[in-house]
PDB file of C-alpha atoms in Angstrom:
ATOM      1  CA  UNK A   1     138.044  62.055 107.712  1.00 45.00           C
ATOM      2  CA  UNK A   2     136.694  59.884 110.529  1.00 55.00           C
ATOM      3  CA  UNK A   3     133.017  60.810 110.026  1.00 63.00           C
ATOM      4  CA  UNK A   4     130.893  57.643 110.124  1.00 86.00           C
ATOM      5  CA  UNK A   5     134.025  55.551 110.691  1.00 95.00           C
ATOM      6  CA  UNK A   6     134.626  53.536 113.835  1.00 97.00           C
ATOM      7  CA  UNK A   7     137.418  55.319 115.693  1.00 98.00           C
ATOM      8  CA  UNK A   8     140.033  52.776 116.728  1.00 98.00           C
ATOM      9  CA  UNK A   9     142.811  52.867 119.297  1.00 98.00           C
ATOM     10  CA  UNK A  10     145.614  50.299 119.464  1.00 98.00           C
ATOM     11  CA  UNK A  11     147.362  49.686 122.775  1.00 98.00           C
ATOM     12  CA  UNK A  12     150.810  48.239 122.246  1.00 95.00           C
ATOM     13  CA  UNK A  13     152.878  49.173 119.206  1.00 95.00           C
ATOM     14  CA  UNK A  14     155.258  46.274 118.776  1.00 91.00           C
ATOM     15  CA  UNK A  15     155.000  43.889 115.839  1.00 90.00           C
ATOM     16  CA  UNK A  16     151.333  43.095 116.394  1.00 93.00           C
ATOM     17  CA  UNK A  17     150.335  46.708 117.006  1.00 95.00           C
ATOM     18  CA  UNK A  18     152.147  47.886 113.897  1.00 95.00           C
ATOM     19  CA  UNK A  19     150.530  45.137 111.835  1.00 95.00           C
ATOM     20  CA  UNK A  20     147.161  46.254 113.197  1.00 97.00           C
ATOM     21  CA  UNK A  21     147.885  49.811 112.057  1.00 97.00           C
ATOM     22  CA  UNK A  22     148.785  48.605 108.554  1.00 96.00           C
ATOM     23  CA  UNK A  23     145.602  46.547 108.328  1.00 96.00           C
ATOM     24  CA  UNK A  24     143.493  49.539 109.382  1.00 97.00           C
ATOM     25  CA  UNK A  25     145.111  51.977 106.929  1.00 95.00           C
ATOM     26  CA  UNK A  26     142.996  51.068 103.849  1.00 95.00           C
ATOM     27  CA  UNK A  27     139.767  50.340 105.732  1.00 95.00           C
ATOM     28  CA  UNK A  28     136.707  52.428 104.873  1.00 95.00           C
ATOM     29  CA  UNK A  29     134.762  51.467 107.995  1.00 96.00           C
ATOM     30  CA  UNK A  30     137.452  52.003 110.612  1.00 97.00           C
ATOM     31  CA  UNK A  31     140.079  54.680 111.260  1.00 97.00           C
ATOM     32  CA  UNK A  32     143.143  54.505 113.503  1.00 98.00           C
ATOM     33  CA  UNK A  33     143.070  57.589 115.715  1.00 98.00           C
ATOM     34  CA  UNK A  34     145.147  56.528 118.735  1.00 98.00           C
ATOM     35  CA  UNK A  35     148.097  54.326 119.709  1.00 98.00           C
ATOM     36  CA  UNK A  36     150.001  53.841 122.938  1.00 97.00           C
ATOM     37  CA  UNK A  37     153.288  52.212 123.820  1.00 95.00           C
ATOM     38  CA  UNK A  38     155.428  52.011 126.967  1.00 93.00           C
ATOM     39  CA  UNK A  39     156.894  55.497 126.592  1.00 96.00           C
ATOM     40  CA  UNK A  40     154.033  57.553 125.162  1.00 97.00           C
ATOM     41  CA  UNK A  41     151.030  57.825 122.914  1.00 97.00           C
ATOM     42  CA  UNK A  42     149.755  59.535 119.776  1.00 97.00           C
ATOM     43  CA  UNK A  43     146.256  60.796 119.113  1.00 98.00           C
ATOM     44  CA  UNK A  44     144.677  62.570 116.160  1.00 97.00           C
ATOM     45  CA  UNK A  45     140.871  62.678 115.955  1.00 95.00           C
ATOM     46  CA  UNK A  46     141.126  62.862 112.151  1.00 95.00           C
ATOM     47  CA  UNK A  47     143.286  59.763 111.903  1.00 96.00           C
ATOM     48  CA  UNK A  48     146.951  58.805 112.201  1.00 97.00           C
ATOM     49  CA  UNK A  49     149.194  58.042 109.234  1.00 95.00           C
ATOM     50  CA  UNK A  50     150.416  54.471 109.625  1.00 95.00           C
ATOM     51  CA  UNK A  51     153.709  54.831 107.715  1.00 95.00           C
ATOM     52  CA  UNK A  52     154.752  58.000 109.534  1.00 96.00           C
ATOM     53  CA  UNK A  53     153.848  56.517 112.912  1.00 96.00           C
ATOM     54  CA  UNK A  54     155.803  53.311 112.365  1.00 96.00           C
ATOM     55  CA  UNK A  55     158.791  55.246 111.019  1.00 96.00           C
ATOM     56  CA  UNK A  56     158.849  57.499 114.107  1.00 96.00           C
ATOM     57  CA  UNK A  57     158.503  54.508 116.411  1.00 95.00           C
ATOM     58  CA  UNK A  58     161.474  52.694 114.838  1.00 93.00           C
ATOM     59  CA  UNK A  59     163.565  55.854 114.713  1.00 95.00           C
ATOM     60  CA  UNK A  60     162.941  57.139 118.237  1.00 95.00           C
ATOM     61  CA  UNK A  61     161.358  54.276 120.158  1.00 92.00           C
ATOM     62  CA  UNK A  62     157.912  55.678 120.886  1.00 95.00           C
ATOM     63  CA  UNK A  63     154.794  56.997 119.191  1.00 95.00           C
ATOM     64  CA  UNK A  64     155.047  59.830 121.711  1.00 95.00           C
ATOM     65  CA  UNK A  65     157.654  61.496 119.461  1.00 96.00           C
ATOM     66  CA  UNK A  66     155.152  61.917 116.609  1.00 96.00           C
ATOM     67  CA  UNK A  67     155.199  65.636 115.688  1.00 95.00           C
ATOM     68  CA  UNK A  68     152.068  67.562 116.725  1.00 94.00           C
ATOM     69  CA  UNK A  69     150.120  64.493 117.880  1.00 96.00           C
ATOM     70  CA  UNK A  70     152.568  62.588 120.096  1.00 95.00           C
ATOM     71  CA  UNK A  71     152.914  62.825 123.883  1.00 96.00           C
ATOM     72  CA  UNK A  72     155.649  61.200 125.963  1.00 96.00           C
ATOM     73  CA  UNK A  73     154.258  59.656 129.137  1.00 96.00           C
ATOM     74  CA  UNK A  74     155.154  57.179 131.853  1.00 94.00           C
ATOM     75  CA  UNK A  75     151.450  56.440 132.231  1.00 95.00           C
ATOM     76  CA  UNK A  76     150.570  56.281 128.543  1.00 96.00           C
ATOM     77  CA  UNK A  77     147.500  54.040 128.661  1.00 96.00           C
ATOM     78  CA  UNK A  78     145.670  55.984 131.372  1.00 95.00           C
ATOM     79  CA  UNK A  79     146.637  59.306 129.783  1.00 96.00           C
ATOM     80  CA  UNK A  80     145.422  58.215 126.358  1.00 97.00           C
ATOM     81  CA  UNK A  81     142.106  56.934 127.727  1.00 96.00           C
ATOM     82  CA  UNK A  82     141.445  60.271 129.388  1.00 95.00           C
ATOM     83  CA  UNK A  83     142.372  62.403 126.339  1.00 94.00           C
ATOM     84  CA  UNK A  84     141.198  60.425 123.311  1.00 95.00           C
ATOM     85  CA  UNK A  85     137.743  60.066 121.808  1.00 96.00           C
ATOM     86  CA  UNK A  86     137.817  56.402 120.792  1.00 97.00           C
ATOM     87  CA  UNK A  87     134.990  53.957 120.024  1.00 98.00           C
ATOM     88  CA  UNK A  88     137.006  50.775 120.471  1.00 98.00           C
ATOM     89  CA  UNK A  89     140.479  49.616 121.454  1.00 98.00           C
ATOM     90  CA  UNK A  90     142.431  46.600 120.273  1.00 98.00           C
ATOM     91  CA  UNK A  91     144.649  45.527 123.168  1.00 98.00           C
ATOM     92  CA  UNK A  92     147.717  44.369 121.221  1.00 95.00           C
ATOM     93  CA  UNK A  93     149.569  44.009 124.509  1.00 92.00           C
ATOM     94  CA  UNK A  94     151.762  41.187 125.843  1.00 85.00           C
ATOM     95  CA  UNK A  95     150.137  39.557 128.825  1.00 87.00           C
ATOM     96  CA  UNK A  96     153.407  39.564 130.762  1.00 85.00           C
ATOM     97  CA  UNK A  97     152.988  39.219 133.706  1.00 87.00           C
ATOM     98  CA  UNK A  98     149.905  37.032 133.486  1.00 90.00           C
ATOM     99  CA  UNK A  99     147.847  39.642 135.366  1.00 94.00           C
ATOM    100  CA  UNK A 100     148.648  42.479 132.970  1.00 94.00           C
ATOM    101  CA  UNK A 101     145.525  42.424 130.793  1.00 96.00           C
ATOM    102  CA  UNK A 102     143.225  42.306 133.814  1.00 97.00           C
ATOM    103  CA  UNK A 103     145.128  45.257 135.288  1.00 97.00           C
ATOM    104  CA  UNK A 104     144.687  47.251 132.075  1.00 96.00           C
ATOM    105  CA  UNK A 105     140.996  46.388 132.065  1.00 97.00           C
ATOM    106  CA  UNK A 106     140.652  47.818 135.561  1.00 97.00           C
ATOM    107  CA  UNK A 107     142.134  51.079 134.264  1.00 96.00           C
ATOM    108  CA  UNK A 108     139.353  51.274 131.689  1.00 97.00           C
ATOM    109  CA  UNK A 109     136.698  50.453 134.283  1.00 97.00           C
ATOM    110  CA  UNK A 110     137.916  53.144 136.686  1.00 96.00           C
ATOM    111  CA  UNK A 111     138.293  55.741 133.904  1.00 95.00           C
ATOM    112  CA  UNK A 112     134.531  55.916 133.197  1.00 93.00           C
ATOM    113  CA  UNK A 113     135.282  55.420 129.510  1.00 96.00           C
ATOM    114  CA  UNK A 114     132.565  53.500 127.644  1.00 97.00           C
ATOM    115  CA  UNK A 115     133.096  51.571 124.466  1.00 98.00           C
ATOM    116  CA  UNK A 116     134.433  48.292 123.081  1.00 98.00           C
ATOM    117  CA  UNK A 117     137.611  46.410 124.020  1.00 98.00           C
ATOM    118  CA  UNK A 118     139.058  43.460 122.111  1.00 98.00           C
ATOM    119  CA  UNK A 119     142.103  41.353 122.956  1.00 98.00           C
ATOM    120  CA  UNK A 120     143.963  38.354 121.530  1.00 96.00           C
ATOM    121  CA  UNK A 121     144.682  36.682 124.872  1.00 95.00           C
ATOM    122  CA  UNK A 122     146.075  33.160 124.803  1.00 94.00           C
ATOM    123  CA  UNK A 123     146.140  31.776 128.338  1.00 94.00           C
ATOM    124  CA  UNK A 124     143.152  30.156 130.045  1.00 96.00           C
ATOM    125  CA  UNK A 125     144.126  31.666 133.402  1.00 95.00           C
ATOM    126  CA  UNK A 126     144.200  35.171 131.888  1.00 95.00           C
ATOM    127  CA  UNK A 127     140.653  34.798 130.566  1.00 97.00           C
ATOM    128  CA  UNK A 128     139.567  33.458 133.958  1.00 97.00           C
ATOM    129  CA  UNK A 129     140.830  36.704 135.515  1.00 97.00           C
ATOM    130  CA  UNK A 130     138.722  38.738 133.087  1.00 97.00           C
ATOM    131  CA  UNK A 131     135.655  36.645 133.888  1.00 97.00           C
ATOM    132  CA  UNK A 132     135.903  37.911 137.469  1.00 97.00           C
ATOM    133  CA  UNK A 133     135.459  41.453 136.089  1.00 98.00           C
ATOM    134  CA  UNK A 134     132.250  40.607 134.210  1.00 97.00           C
ATOM    135  CA  UNK A 135     129.931  42.527 136.562  1.00 97.00           C
ATOM    136  CA  UNK A 136     132.288  45.511 136.731  1.00 98.00           C
ATOM    137  CA  UNK A 137     132.529  45.700 132.930  1.00 98.00           C
ATOM    138  CA  UNK A 138     128.777  45.548 132.584  1.00 97.00           C
ATOM    139  CA  UNK A 139     128.254  48.265 135.196  1.00 97.00           C
ATOM    140  CA  UNK A 140     130.912  50.462 133.544  1.00 97.00           C
ATOM    141  CA  UNK A 141     129.221  50.249 130.142  1.00 98.00           C
ATOM    142  CA  UNK A 142     132.090  48.397 128.470  1.00 98.00           C
ATOM    143  CA  UNK A 143     131.637  45.652 125.902  1.00 98.00           C
ATOM    144  CA  UNK A 144     134.713  43.407 126.062  1.00 98.00           C
ATOM    145  CA  UNK A 145     135.429  40.577 123.609  1.00 98.00           C
ATOM    146  CA  UNK A 146     138.298  38.340 124.712  1.00 98.00           C
ATOM    147  CA  UNK A 147     140.380  35.672 122.951  1.00 97.00           C
ATOM    148  CA  UNK A 148     139.780  37.199 119.528  1.00 98.00           C
ATOM    149  CA  UNK A 149     142.997  36.454 117.661  1.00 96.00           C
ATOM    150  CA  UNK A 150     143.735  33.446 115.468  1.00 96.00           C
ATOM    151  CA  UNK A 151     143.752  30.889 118.271  1.00 95.00           C
ATOM    152  CA  UNK A 152     141.991  31.527 120.491  1.00 97.00           C
ATOM    153  CA  UNK A 153     139.661  33.394 118.154  1.00 97.00           C
ATOM    154  CA  UNK A 154     139.254  32.459 114.525  1.00 97.00           C
ATOM    155  CA  UNK A 155     139.830  28.734 115.084  1.00 98.00           C
ATOM    156  CA  UNK A 156     137.696  28.703 118.246  1.00 98.00           C
ATOM    157  CA  UNK A 157     134.794  30.206 116.312  1.00 98.00           C
ATOM    158  CA  UNK A 158     135.334  27.672 113.520  1.00 98.00           C
ATOM    159  CA  UNK A 159     135.202  24.872 116.090  1.00 98.00           C
ATOM    160  CA  UNK A 160     131.932  26.227 117.499  1.00 97.00           C
ATOM    161  CA  UNK A 161     130.406  26.246 114.022  1.00 97.00           C
ATOM    162  CA  UNK A 162     131.779  22.811 113.080  1.00 98.00           C
ATOM    163  CA  UNK A 163     130.333  21.339 116.301  1.00 98.00           C
ATOM    164  CA  UNK A 164     126.806  21.898 114.988  1.00 98.00           C
ATOM    165  CA  UNK A 165     127.006  18.718 112.897  1.00 98.00           C
ATOM    166  CA  UNK A 166     127.395  16.547 115.965  1.00 98.00           C
ATOM    167  CA  UNK A 167     125.204  15.330 118.795  1.00 97.00           C
ATOM    168  CA  UNK A 168     128.303  14.818 120.955  1.00 97.00           C
ATOM    169  CA  UNK A 169     131.794  16.290 120.727  1.00 98.00           C
ATOM    170  CA  UNK A 170     134.699  13.958 121.420  1.00 98.00           C
ATOM    171  CA  UNK A 171     137.712  16.168 120.730  1.00 98.00           C
ATOM    172  CA  UNK A 172     138.766  19.583 119.472  1.00 98.00           C
ATOM    173  CA  UNK A 173     142.386  19.627 118.313  1.00 98.00           C
ATOM    174  CA  UNK A 174     144.025  22.876 117.250  1.00 98.00           C
ATOM    175  CA  UNK A 175     147.414  22.827 115.521  1.00 98.00           C
ATOM    176  CA  UNK A 176     149.109  26.022 114.410  1.00 97.00           C
ATOM    177  CA  UNK A 177     152.133  26.967 112.369  1.00 96.00           C
ATOM    178  CA  UNK A 178     153.671  30.420 112.596  1.00 94.00           C
ATOM    179  CA  UNK A 179     156.529  31.773 110.538  1.00 93.00           C
ATOM    180  CA  UNK A 180     158.215  35.134 111.104  1.00 91.00           C
ATOM    181  CA  UNK A 181     161.350  36.451 109.441  1.00 86.00           C
ATOM    182  CA  UNK A 182     162.851  37.909 112.613  1.00 84.00           C
ATOM    183  CA  UNK A 183     161.798  37.184 116.200  1.00 87.00           C
ATOM    184  CA  UNK A 184     162.682  40.736 117.281  1.00 82.00           C
ATOM    185  CA  UNK A 185     159.690  42.048 115.317  1.00 81.00           C
ATOM    186  CA  UNK A 186     157.450  40.095 117.705  1.00 86.00           C
ATOM    187  CA  UNK A 187     159.499  40.032 120.892  1.00 87.00           C
ATOM    188  CA  UNK A 188     156.581  39.956 123.312  1.00 85.00           C
ATOM    189  CA  UNK A 189     154.704  37.303 121.335  1.00 88.00           C
ATOM    190  CA  UNK A 190     157.757  35.053 121.202  1.00 92.00           C
ATOM    191  CA  UNK A 191     158.332  35.476 124.934  1.00 92.00           C
ATOM    192  CA  UNK A 192     154.720  34.419 125.542  1.00 91.00           C
ATOM    193  CA  UNK A 193     155.319  31.336 123.407  1.00 92.00           C
ATOM    194  CA  UNK A 194     158.553  30.512 125.249  1.00 94.00           C
ATOM    195  CA  UNK A 195     156.603  30.731 128.501  1.00 92.00           C
ATOM    196  CA  UNK A 196     154.519  27.745 127.340  1.00 92.00           C
ATOM    197  CA  UNK A 197     157.582  25.453 127.111  1.00 94.00           C
ATOM    198  CA  UNK A 198     157.948  22.886 129.942  1.00 92.00           C
ATOM    199  CA  UNK A 199     161.128  24.414 131.356  1.00 92.00           C
ATOM    200  CA  UNK A 200     159.689  27.937 131.467  1.00 93.00           C
ATOM    201  CA  UNK A 201     156.846  29.932 132.975  1.00 91.00           C
ATOM    202  CA  UNK A 202     155.477  33.452 132.424  1.00 90.00           C
ATOM    203  CA  UNK A 203     157.727  35.129 134.987  1.00 90.00           C
ATOM    204  CA  UNK A 204     160.868  33.379 133.732  1.00 92.00           C
ATOM    205  CA  UNK A 205     160.118  34.264 130.114  1.00 91.00           C
ATOM    206  CA  UNK A 206     159.399  37.887 131.003  1.00 90.00           C
ATOM    207  CA  UNK A 207     162.687  38.182 132.863  1.00 92.00           C
ATOM    208  CA  UNK A 208     164.777  36.995 129.897  1.00 92.00           C
ATOM    209  CA  UNK A 209     166.920  39.604 128.188  1.00 93.00           C
ATOM    210  CA  UNK A 210     166.928  39.843 124.408  1.00 91.00           C
ATOM    211  CA  UNK A 211     170.376  38.261 124.416  1.00 94.00           C
ATOM    212  CA  UNK A 212     169.096  35.327 126.463  1.00 94.00           C
ATOM    213  CA  UNK A 213     166.160  34.832 124.101  1.00 93.00           C
ATOM    214  CA  UNK A 214     168.544  34.958 121.149  1.00 93.00           C
ATOM    215  CA  UNK A 215     170.823  32.370 122.786  1.00 94.00           C
ATOM    216  CA  UNK A 216     167.891  30.085 123.530  1.00 94.00           C
ATOM    217  CA  UNK A 217     166.642  30.327 119.948  1.00 94.00           C
ATOM    218  CA  UNK A 218     170.133  29.522 118.704  1.00 94.00           C
ATOM    219  CA  UNK A 219     169.901  26.232 120.613  1.00 95.00           C
ATOM    220  CA  UNK A 220     166.612  25.365 118.899  1.00 94.00           C
ATOM    221  CA  UNK A 221     167.616  26.634 115.455  1.00 95.00           C
ATOM    222  CA  UNK A 222     164.897  29.249 115.838  1.00 94.00           C
ATOM    223  CA  UNK A 223     162.147  26.630 116.187  1.00 95.00           C
ATOM    224  CA  UNK A 224     159.682  26.503 119.085  1.00 96.00           C
ATOM    225  CA  UNK A 225     157.629  23.298 119.352  1.00 96.00           C
ATOM    226  CA  UNK A 226     154.673  23.705 121.672  1.00 96.00           C
ATOM    227  CA  UNK A 227     152.444  20.920 122.987  1.00 95.00           C
ATOM    228  CA  UNK A 228     149.408  20.708 125.282  1.00 94.00           C
ATOM    229  CA  UNK A 229     149.442  24.443 125.847  1.00 94.00           C
ATOM    230  CA  UNK A 230     147.393  26.293 128.442  1.00 94.00           C
ATOM    231  CA  UNK A 231     145.230  27.906 125.793  1.00 95.00           C
ATOM    232  CA  UNK A 232     141.975  29.757 126.291  1.00 97.00           C
ATOM    233  CA  UNK A 233     140.251  27.891 123.461  1.00 98.00           C
ATOM    234  CA  UNK A 234     139.410  25.321 126.131  1.00 98.00           C
ATOM    235  CA  UNK A 235     137.554  27.618 128.554  1.00 98.00           C
ATOM    236  CA  UNK A 236     135.892  29.497 125.692  1.00 98.00           C
ATOM    237  CA  UNK A 237     134.467  26.318 124.143  1.00 98.00           C
ATOM    238  CA  UNK A 238     133.442  25.104 127.583  1.00 98.00           C
ATOM    239  CA  UNK A 239     131.621  28.358 128.360  1.00 97.00           C
ATOM    240  CA  UNK A 240     129.859  28.124 125.010  1.00 96.00           C
ATOM    241  CA  UNK A 241     128.625  24.636 125.894  1.00 97.00           C
ATOM    242  CA  UNK A 242     130.498  22.932 123.047  1.00 97.00           C
ATOM    243  CA  UNK A 243     132.591  20.529 125.132  1.00 97.00           C
ATOM    244  CA  UNK A 244     134.524  20.199 128.385  1.00 97.00           C
ATOM    245  CA  UNK A 245     137.852  21.965 128.457  1.00 97.00           C
ATOM    246  CA  UNK A 246     139.820  18.732 128.879  1.00 97.00           C
ATOM    247  CA  UNK A 247     138.622  17.678 125.401  1.00 98.00           C
ATOM    248  CA  UNK A 248     140.479  20.597 123.804  1.00 98.00           C
ATOM    249  CA  UNK A 249     144.181  20.355 122.918  1.00 98.00           C
ATOM    250  CA  UNK A 250     146.342  23.075 121.403  1.00 97.00           C
ATOM    251  CA  UNK A 251     149.891  22.926 120.078  1.00 97.00           C
ATOM    252  CA  UNK A 252     152.021  24.110 117.230  1.00 96.00           C
ATOM    253  CA  UNK A 253     155.364  25.055 115.736  1.00 97.00           C
ATOM    254  CA  UNK A 254     156.810  28.563 115.545  1.00 95.00           C
ATOM    255  CA  UNK A 255     159.719  29.316 113.207  1.00 95.00           C
ATOM    256  CA  UNK A 256     161.335  32.554 114.358  1.00 94.00           C
ATOM    257  CA  UNK A 257     163.694  32.811 111.378  1.00 93.00           C
ATOM    258  CA  UNK A 258     161.528  32.088 108.353  1.00 92.00           C
ATOM    259  CA  UNK A 259     158.324  33.816 107.235  1.00 91.00           C
ATOM    260  CA  UNK A 260     157.004  30.570 105.753  1.00 93.00           C
ATOM    261  CA  UNK A 261     154.749  28.565 108.060  1.00 95.00           C
ATOM    262  CA  UNK A 262     156.547  25.382 109.215  1.00 96.00           C
ATOM    263  CA  UNK A 263     153.228  23.499 109.285  1.00 96.00           C
ATOM    264  CA  UNK A 264     149.649  24.334 108.323  1.00 97.00           C
ATOM    265  CA  UNK A 265     147.225  25.778 110.867  1.00 97.00           C
ATOM    266  CA  UNK A 266     143.969  23.923 111.416  1.00 98.00           C
ATOM    267  CA  UNK A 267     141.276  22.898 113.850  1.00 98.00           C
ATOM    268  CA  UNK A 268     139.836  19.380 113.864  1.00 98.00           C
ATOM    269  CA  UNK A 269     136.489  18.742 115.546  1.00 98.00           C
ATOM    270  CA  UNK A 270     135.640  15.076 116.111  1.00 98.00           C
ATOM    271  CA  UNK A 271     132.251  13.909 117.285  1.00 98.00           C
ATOM    272  CA  UNK A 272     129.296  11.584 116.944  1.00 98.00           C
ATOM    273  CA  UNK A 273     126.361  12.484 114.703  1.00 98.00           C
ATOM    274  CA  UNK A 274     122.735  11.802 115.617  1.00 98.00           C
ATOM    275  CA  UNK A 275     122.929   8.708 113.367  1.00 98.00           C
ATOM    276  CA  UNK A 276     125.709   7.348 115.547  1.00 97.00           C
ATOM    277  CA  UNK A 277     128.544   7.940 113.047  1.00 98.00           C
ATOM    278  CA  UNK A 278     131.949   9.225 114.160  1.00 98.00           C
ATOM    279  CA  UNK A 279     133.435  11.904 111.935  1.00 98.00           C
ATOM    280  CA  UNK A 280     135.883  14.824 111.909  1.00 98.00           C
ATOM    281  CA  UNK A 281     135.506  18.318 110.471  1.00 98.00           C
ATOM    282  CA  UNK A 282     138.771  20.064 109.571  1.00 98.00           C
ATOM    283  CA  UNK A 283     139.132  23.788 108.971  1.00 98.00           C
ATOM    284  CA  UNK A 284     142.540  24.826 107.629  1.00 98.00           C
ATOM    285  CA  UNK A 285     143.919  28.333 107.213  1.00 97.00           C
ATOM    286  CA  UNK A 286     145.744  29.130 103.992  1.00 96.00           C
ATOM    287  CA  UNK A 287     149.497  28.831 104.402  1.00 95.00           C
ATOM    288  CA  UNK A 288     149.975  32.206 102.712  1.00 95.00           C
ATOM    289  CA  UNK A 289     148.110  34.080 105.469  1.00 94.00           C
ATOM    290  CA  UNK A 290     150.410  35.452 108.169  1.00 92.00           C
ATOM    291  CA  UNK A 291     149.971  35.425 111.918  1.00 91.00           C
ATOM    292  CA  UNK A 292     149.430  39.197 111.748  1.00 91.00           C
ATOM    293  CA  UNK A 293     146.690  38.871 109.148  1.00 95.00           C
ATOM    294  CA  UNK A 294     144.887  36.095 111.015  1.00 96.00           C
ATOM    295  CA  UNK A 295     145.186  37.741 114.438  1.00 96.00           C
ATOM    296  CA  UNK A 296     144.537  41.398 113.613  1.00 96.00           C
ATOM    297  CA  UNK A 297     141.946  40.760 110.914  1.00 97.00           C
ATOM    298  CA  UNK A 298     139.980  38.601 113.347  1.00 98.00           C
ATOM    299  CA  UNK A 299     140.332  41.111 116.174  1.00 98.00           C
ATOM    300  CA  UNK A 300     138.867  43.941 114.101  1.00 98.00           C
ATOM    301  CA  UNK A 301     136.054  41.666 112.901  1.00 98.00           C
ATOM    302  CA  UNK A 302     135.164  41.065 116.537  1.00 98.00           C
ATOM    303  CA  UNK A 303     135.589  44.747 117.360  1.00 98.00           C
ATOM    304  CA  UNK A 304     132.999  45.623 114.710  1.00 98.00           C
ATOM    305  CA  UNK A 305     130.664  42.999 116.190  1.00 98.00           C
ATOM    306  CA  UNK A 306     131.328  44.496 119.622  1.00 98.00           C
ATOM    307  CA  UNK A 307     130.273  47.935 118.377  1.00 97.00           C
ATOM    308  CA  UNK A 308     126.926  46.449 117.302  1.00 97.00           C
ATOM    309  CA  UNK A 309     126.480  44.881 120.737  1.00 98.00           C
ATOM    310  CA  UNK A 310     127.446  48.109 122.479  1.00 98.00           C
ATOM    311  CA  UNK A 311     124.918  50.090 120.457  1.00 97.00           C
ATOM    312  CA  UNK A 312     122.255  47.741 121.864  1.00 97.00           C
ATOM    313  CA  UNK A 313     123.552  48.287 125.427  1.00 97.00           C
ATOM    314  CA  UNK A 314     124.870  44.723 125.616  1.00 97.00           C
ATOM    315  CA  UNK A 315     127.895  45.165 127.850  1.00 98.00           C
ATOM    316  CA  UNK A 316     130.124  42.836 129.850  1.00 97.00           C
ATOM    317  CA  UNK A 317     132.500  40.073 128.746  1.00 98.00           C
ATOM    318  CA  UNK A 318     132.039  37.905 125.657  1.00 98.00           C
ATOM    319  CA  UNK A 319     134.316  35.369 123.973  1.00 98.00           C
ATOM    320  CA  UNK A 320     135.077  34.499 120.357  1.00 97.00           C
ATOM    321  CA  UNK A 321     133.053  31.298 120.722  1.00 97.00           C
ATOM    322  CA  UNK A 322     129.889  33.248 121.572  1.00 96.00           C
ATOM    323  CA  UNK A 323     129.853  36.044 118.996  1.00 96.00           C
ATOM    324  CA  UNK A 324     130.212  35.944 115.229  1.00 95.00           C
ATOM    325  CA  UNK A 325     132.836  38.424 113.900  1.00 97.00           C
ATOM    326  CA  UNK A 326     131.757  40.861 111.190  1.00 97.00           C
ATOM    327  CA  UNK A 327     133.828  41.526 108.073  1.00 96.00           C
ATOM    328  CA  UNK A 328     135.438  44.971 108.062  1.00 97.00           C
ATOM    329  CA  UNK A 329     135.645  46.702 104.679  1.00 95.00           C
TER     330      UNK A 329
END
């Protein structure tokens, strides 16, 4: 039963979307009622069964094949928006091309749907595109929280909190480690990471076939080492008044063949206290927590916070550095 539960839709049903569905399954405060992928969507106002949905997706390639509740569609997102009664959507979508998330947002604005949107965007330039839609989102009655994954997201919020000890911030350094057993479970996410490498860009990464990605990963033994990434933590902390974006650096290591994190994930905030002392706060995520847990758990925490904002008619665009996520039971 969805009575008194926040009705959730998940757009994108790859590795991240499926992980989001599994995280929602035992929740008492939220209920998954809608999902969409490239070929179709599924909607049940009383809730969707996670295991059945994932099984159907792997067997037939789309949630649209779900008996009774699935619909095949070449325009799945727009069709779902118009048919489903949903309080908030998690946009578990790859931002490939780099304009994709802004384009999806325009679909919501033009649909006259009102509610809460949350994404886990990574790139600074993608968030900048959403900022241009601030007035349109506010007018449409949509509360949108952007950059609400692990980083940007959980670590950005931690940096904003850690900054309170200092009179002046000198540096925010985010280092992440991600381990996944098989890159094909997170194809879009891995392509986005490849796009951050010096010899690639978003368009080149998007154009790669699975075979080309596999061949590239063979050359690197499945390891992606990322440095000085274009990461939205910088603009989010700048907008929140914590520091200038050039003081924020983000990098990490992704192991696409091993579920164990290759390095620990942390954020280090260095600054000067009012007594004139230089110090560093470090916030480290437990190595046992997966990318899926840290990204999706954070996203739903922000979605719950977004619902509270929406109920108070606070619409428009917010970032993970401005709003405190709420724990979802």
